[in-house]
Amino acid sequence: MPTTSNPLRITRRSFVLAAGGVAACSDPASVKPTLDDNPLAARLLHMSDEQLARLEEGRREGLLELAPVSLPPAPEALNNHYGWPVGTQAGNTLIVVHRHIPGHWTGLERTNDDHSYTMVVRSTDGGKTWSRPFDLRQAMTREDRYRGGHIPLAHRYKFAPDQDPTLGYKIHLNAIGTTSDGGVVIVSDHGVFRSDDQGKTWKHFSTAMREDTTPGAVLYIGPRLFEHPNYGLVVVGHSNIVTEDYKKGRHPPDTTGGTVRIADKLHFRYSRDGGASWREEEQSLPSFVRPGEPVALHHDGKLVVVSRSYDPAAYDESTDTSVYAQLWSDRGWHPLAAKHSTIRVAGKRGRQDTLDIDYNPVTKRIEAAVPARAGGGQGRPYPGRMSLNLWSIDPDELFAGSADWRFECALFARKEPLGKIDGLHPGGAVIDEGRGVQHIFVYMGYPAGPSGVFRVTRTLETGKLRAFPG
């Protein structure tokens, strides 16, 4: 396993690169841990007084809590969009990685060297307080950090089309997981990082996922990295169909009116040496799936994947809703069978977002935290508003071929839909069985910033949430 010998420590406000590409962090508190007297958090949440009152009642009853994790210290500064958080737990420590960029789809002409996809925060008290964010790029050598440019390879079409379109790491988005021996591994736009001390120090694997060691397409990965008994660490992702226009940042429209053509494939990259090197296998899929940012759960030796479905067949014009795709294998590896699930959100492809699936040890069901950017859910509890909803299915029924998920409840809703506000992406949630809760990490704010990371901590007793009024 990788070592982290003789790392240098950073000061309270600065980061120092240690010899050998190992970085270490200190842990002063970063943000006010509650919503009380926190005007920036209130601005980013953009919730009604009624919704905030409901959340406060849920907190008092021990059912539901919403609190900040990582907020931009200078809300009007350049890289003020903190988003796409994914988390894991190692021992008693929660670890979350998120972005630090100018914006989602607006304000993209602005960028500088602080633009990062690997800002890490950690909590040792169950999410009550969090460290200041620190940038894992500090664990990279200068040569690796600027390979092809300061913007990662997969995002140069958006932020830096003048930078090299060939050099860099062939990964987009973040996946995170904790290994059976307690290591934490992050696969990201900047490559692969590992910590063996619950996120205190980190090592970058220089050649892992790099373009000269990784044949094939740039992989757009789901948020969960899991451990397979035969294949080791596994990330699952999709790829895009590459054209000359795509390489130049001029994406051809797909049949649903979007800008990226998703390939009819599912990719599996796996590492048998703790993250240092990777191999890949893939499965061709029926065209109705077209998986986007697939979320994988390896449970009881079996594998289930749920993803956005980018095929026109996933959209029902009569109800103006779209469904997610479901894939599964009772042998825990591909090939997987595929269906459209009954998980449904309002709007076309762009209103789907990356979800999370986990096995709930209390309900004994697989539960999905589903973002609805324009309202959603069976009965659409908050039509026209951005909401976060819970769905569930019995695992025996799922692996027997059922794709009939049950709508449980909405955890919260915001005043306005996607476009005026930005947010969610609850992938990479954490089940803390000891505390009887699930931590769901989301981002909320505005497309060109500011935006911040929040945690939604909810009881694992889903029936009590379902009965909670509001």
mmCIF file of N, CA, C and O in Angstrom, residues 156 376 441 451:
data_model
loop_
_atom_site.group_PDB
_atom_site.id
_atom_site.type_symbol
_atom_site.label_atom_id
_atom_site.label_comp_id
_atom_site.label_asym_id
_atom_site.label_seq_id
_atom_site.Cartn_x
_atom_site.Cartn_y
_atom_site.Cartn_z
ATOM 1 N N ARG A 156 -11.676 21.183 -20.520
ATOM 2 C CA ARG A 156 -11.042 22.255 -21.293
ATOM 3 C C ARG A 156 -11.972 22.808 -22.359
ATOM 4 O O ARG A 156 -11.884 23.979 -22.710
ATOM 5 N N GLY A 376 -40.627 16.951 -8.716
ATOM 6 C CA GLY A 376 -40.628 15.568 -9.128
ATOM 7 C C GLY A 376 -41.225 14.659 -8.093
ATOM 8 O O GLY A 376 -41.776 15.091 -7.091
ATOM 9 N N PHE A 441 -24.911 14.711 0.904
ATOM 10 C CA PHE A 441 -24.207 15.962 0.629
ATOM 11 C C PHE A 441 -24.702 16.545 -0.688
ATOM 12 O O PHE A 441 -24.747 15.865 -1.710
ATOM 13 N N SER A 451 -21.990 29.454 -4.621
ATOM 14 C CA SER A 451 -22.645 28.186 -4.333
ATOM 15 C C SER A 451 -21.855 27.495 -3.246
ATOM 16 O O SER A 451 -20.627 27.634 -3.191
#
